[in-house]
Coordinates of C-alpha atoms in Angstrom, one line a residue:
M489 CA 0.0 -0.2 0.0
K490 CA 1.6 3.5 -1.1
W491 CA 0.5 6.7 0.3
E492 CA 2.1 8.6 -2.8
A493 CA -1.4 8.4 -4.3
L494 CA -2.2 11.2 -1.9
A495 CA -0.6 13.6 -4.2
Q496 CA -3.8 13.1 -6.5
W497 CA -5.5 15.3 -4.2
G498 CA -3.3 18.2 -4.9
E499 CA 0.0 20.1 -3.8
D500 CA -1.2 21.4 -0.4
V501 CA -1.6 18.0 1.2
T502 CA 0.2 16.4 4.2
R503 CA -0.6 13.5 6.5
V504 CA -0.6 14.2 10.0
E505 CA -1.0 11.2 12.3
R506 CA -2.1 7.7 12.2
L507 CA -5.6 6.8 13.6
A508 CA -7.1 3.7 14.7
G509 CA -8.3 2.0 11.6
G510 CA -8.3 -1.7 12.2
V511 CA -6.3 -4.7 10.4
A512 CA -7.4 -4.0 6.8
N513 CA -6.5 -0.3 6.3
D514 CA -4.0 2.3 7.2
V515 CA -6.0 5.2 8.3
W516 CA -4.4 8.9 8.9
S517 CA -5.6 12.3 9.5
V518 CA -4.4 14.5 6.6
R519 CA -4.7 18.3 5.8
I520 CA -5.8 19.4 2.4
D521 CA -5.5 23.0 1.7
G522 CA -5.4 23.6 5.4
R523 CA -8.6 21.5 6.2
L524 CA -8.6 18.5 8.2
A525 CA -9.6 15.4 6.7
V526 CA -9.0 11.4 6.9
G527 CA -7.3 9.5 4.5
R528 CA -7.8 5.7 4.5
L529 CA -5.7 3.4 2.4
G530 CA -6.3 -0.3 1.8
T531 CA -6.4 -3.0 -0.9
R532 CA -10.3 -3.1 -1.5
S533 CA -11.1 -3.6 -5.1
D534 CA -12.3 -0.4 -7.4
A535 CA -15.6 -1.9 -7.5
D536 CA -15.8 -2.2 -3.6
L537 CA -14.7 1.5 -2.9
A538 CA -17.1 2.9 -5.8
W539 CA -19.9 1.3 -4.0
E540 CA -18.9 2.7 -0.4
T541 CA -18.2 6.3 -2.0
E542 CA -21.3 6.4 -3.9
L543 CA -23.2 5.3 -0.9
L544 CA -21.8 8.0 1.5
V545 CA -22.3 10.7 -1.2
H546 CA -25.8 9.6 -1.5
L547 CA -26.4 9.6 2.2
D548 CA -25.0 13.2 2.6
R549 CA -27.1 14.6 -0.1
E550 CA -30.1 13.2 1.6
G551 CA -29.1 14.9 5.1
M552 CA -27.4 12.4 7.1
T553 CA -23.9 13.3 8.6
V554 CA -21.4 11.1 7.1
P555 CA -17.7 11.2 6.2
V556 CA -18.0 12.6 2.7
P557 CA -15.6 11.5 0.0
I558 CA -13.2 14.4 -1.2
P559 CA -12.5 14.0 -4.8
T560 CA -9.2 14.0 -6.5
T561 CA -8.0 17.2 -8.5
D562 CA -9.6 15.3 -11.7
G563 CA -13.0 14.5 -9.9
R564 CA -12.4 10.5 -8.5
L565 CA -13.7 9.6 -5.5
F566 CA -10.7 7.3 -4.7
A567 CA -7.4 6.6 -6.4
D568 CA -5.1 3.6 -5.9
G569 CA -6.8 2.2 -2.7
L570 CA -6.9 5.6 -1.1
V571 CA -10.2 7.2 0.0
V572 CA -9.9 10.8 1.5
M573 CA -13.0 11.9 3.5
T574 CA -14.0 14.8 5.5
Y575 CA -13.5 14.8 9.2
V576 CA -16.4 14.5 11.6
E577 CA -16.6 16.1 14.8
G578 CA -18.3 14.5 17.9
E579 CA -18.0 12.2 20.7
A580 CA -18.9 8.8 21.3
P581 CA -22.4 7.9 22.7
K582 CA -22.6 7.6 26.6
T583 CA -26.3 7.6 27.8
Q584 CA -29.4 5.6 26.9
D585 CA -30.8 8.8 25.3
D586 CA -27.7 9.1 23.2
W587 CA -28.0 5.3 22.0
R588 CA -31.7 6.0 20.9
R589 CA -30.4 9.0 18.8
V590 CA -28.2 6.4 17.2
A591 CA -31.0 3.9 16.6
D592 CA -33.0 6.6 14.8
T593 CA -30.0 7.4 12.9
L594 CA -29.4 3.9 11.8
R595 CA -33.1 3.6 10.7
E596 CA -32.8 6.5 8.6
L597 CA -30.0 4.8 6.9
H598 CA -32.1 1.9 6.4
R599 CA -35.0 3.9 5.0
L600 CA -32.7 5.7 2.4
T601 CA -31.3 2.7 1.2
K602 CA -34.0 0.2 0.5
G603 CA -33.4 -1.9 -2.8
W604 CA -29.6 -0.7 -2.9
P605 CA -27.3 -3.2 -4.6
Q606 CA -25.2 -5.6 -2.6
R607 CA -21.6 -4.6 -2.2
P608 CA -19.5 -6.2 -4.8
G609 CA -18.3 -9.6 -3.6
W610 CA -20.2 -9.6 -0.3
R611 CA -23.1 -11.7 0.9
S612 CA -25.7 -11.1 3.3
S613 CA -26.6 -13.2 6.4
T614 CA -29.7 -15.0 4.6
D615 CA -27.2 -15.5 1.2
L616 CA -25.0 -17.7 3.6
L617 CA -27.9 -20.1 4.2
H618 CA -26.8 -21.5 0.9
A619 CA -23.3 -19.9 0.0
D620 CA -20.3 -20.8 1.8
T621 CA -17.8 -17.8 1.1
G622 CA -18.4 -13.9 0.9
T623 CA -15.7 -11.3 1.4
K624 CA -14.1 -12.1 4.7
I625 CA -16.2 -15.1 5.4
D626 CA -15.4 -18.5 4.6
L627 CA -17.7 -21.0 6.5
G628 CA -15.5 -23.8 5.5
A629 CA -12.9 -22.6 8.0
M630 CA -15.5 -23.1 10.7
P631 CA -16.5 -26.0 12.6
P632 CA -19.6 -27.8 10.7
E633 CA -21.4 -27.8 14.0
G634 CA -20.9 -24.1 14.3
V635 CA -21.7 -23.4 10.6
A636 CA -25.1 -25.2 11.5
R637 CA -25.7 -22.8 14.4
C638 CA -25.1 -19.7 12.6
R639 CA -27.2 -21.0 9.6
A640 CA -30.1 -21.7 12.0
A641 CA -29.7 -18.0 13.6
W642 CA -29.5 -16.6 10.0
A643 CA -32.6 -18.6 9.0
R644 CA -34.7 -16.7 11.6
L645 CA -34.1 -13.6 9.4
A646 CA -35.2 -15.0 6.1
G647 CA -38.1 -13.1 4.3
G648 CA -37.2 -9.7 5.8
Q649 CA -36.7 -6.6 3.6
T650 CA -32.8 -5.7 3.1
C651 CA -31.3 -2.5 2.9
V652 CA -27.7 -1.2 3.7
V653 CA -26.4 -2.0 7.0
H654 CA -23.7 0.1 8.8
G655 CA -22.4 -3.4 10.0
D656 CA -20.4 -2.0 12.9
P657 CA -22.3 0.5 15.0
N658 CA -19.9 0.3 18.0
P659 CA -19.3 3.5 20.3
G660 CA -15.9 4.0 18.3
N661 CA -17.7 4.5 15.1
V662 CA -20.4 7.1 16.2
R663 CA -19.7 10.8 16.4
M664 CA -22.4 12.8 18.3
T665 CA -23.0 16.3 19.0
A666 CA -26.2 18.4 20.0
D667 CA -26.8 18.6 16.2
H668 CA -26.1 15.3 14.7
V669 CA -25.4 11.7 15.2
A670 CA -22.7 10.7 12.4
L671 CA -21.7 7.2 11.5
I672 CA -18.1 6.7 10.7
D673 CA -16.0 3.6 9.3
W674 CA -18.2 2.0 6.8
D675 CA -15.8 -0.7 6.0
E676 CA -18.3 -3.4 6.9
S677 CA -21.3 -1.9 5.3
H678 CA -23.2 -4.1 3.1
V679 CA -26.8 -5.0 2.2
D680 CA -28.6 -7.4 4.8
V681 CA -31.6 -7.5 7.2
P682 CA -31.9 -4.0 9.1
D683 CA -32.2 -5.5 12.6
L684 CA -28.5 -6.7 12.6
D685 CA -27.7 -2.9 12.9
L686 CA -30.3 -2.6 16.1
V687 CA -28.8 -4.9 18.4
L688 CA -27.5 -1.8 20.8
P689 CA -26.9 -1.4 24.4
G690 CA -30.1 -1.3 26.6
N691 CA -32.1 -2.4 23.6
A692 CA -32.1 1.5 22.6
A693 CA -33.7 0.5 19.1
G694 CA -36.8 -0.6 21.3
L695 CA -37.1 -4.1 19.5
D696 CA -39.7 -6.6 21.1
D697 CA -38.4 -9.6 23.0
A698 CA -38.7 -12.0 20.1
A699 CA -37.2 -9.5 17.4
H700 CA -34.2 -8.7 19.8
D701 CA -33.5 -12.3 20.4
I702 CA -33.6 -12.9 16.5
A703 CA -31.5 -10.0 15.8
A704 CA -28.8 -10.7 18.8
Q705 CA -28.4 -14.4 17.6
A706 CA -27.9 -13.5 14.0
S707 CA -25.4 -10.8 15.0
A708 CA -23.5 -13.0 17.1
A709 CA -23.4 -15.7 14.1
W710 CA -22.3 -13.2 11.7
E711 CA -19.4 -11.5 13.8
A712 CA -18.3 -15.2 14.7
A713 CA -18.3 -15.9 11.0
V714 CA -16.6 -12.7 9.9
C715 CA -13.9 -12.9 12.5
W716 CA -13.4 -16.5 12.4
D717 CA -11.0 -18.0 14.1
D718 CA -9.8 -15.3 16.8
D719 CA -10.7 -15.4 20.4
Y720 CA -13.5 -12.9 19.8
S721 CA -15.2 -14.9 17.2
V722 CA -14.7 -18.0 19.5
K723 CA -16.6 -15.9 22.0
R724 CA -19.4 -14.9 19.9
L725 CA -19.9 -18.6 18.5
A726 CA -20.4 -19.6 22.1
E727 CA -23.3 -17.1 22.3
V728 CA -25.1 -18.6 19.4
R729 CA -27.6 -21.3 20.9
A730 CA -26.8 -24.9 20.0
L731 CA -29.6 -26.8 17.9

């Protein structure tokens, strides 16, 4: 991965400091013409980055607060695996009222993306009832008994409407102020069943008991499959009920 691509955003561009960005990406704060921004360099395909950047542009136009891709000097939203986005101010949610605001924001995302095409190469949870692989997921690497439990959890979602889910609405991926709730780090976003996004602290989304149980089990199964086989994935699989 080469940061030389940053030159395609102009002459007055500098990296400032490395930010937390996970295993898959190198993420830095950058300055472009004196403005603070965020640069994320990774190995995702052009098709994958086109899907993500077009989604963020759409959500911004619809009034959501998201990191907005900043074009290169020749108008591209990414170049050589690099995306540069606006810096979003705010703090992580702390109170139950904060999390209720997060739930409202997630539901707005879901409303605005009904019928959205799947992220290239990805599978939804219900796709994995019949498929064995998709982006980070390889069910063939998991114990067969674990796969059966995950698929049983995902089967309870079957038939539901799909839309874009953020995929990782943990406190570190939310930036709140009095005026906005912003979702950052869209690396796990894809098309799936919306309730997967709504397993929030204190059931802030107000799901009924049955819906919350279905979503919580399916979410645990998803995280087990995506991360297999690190310690966290083993812990999440243990939360998926045996058949």
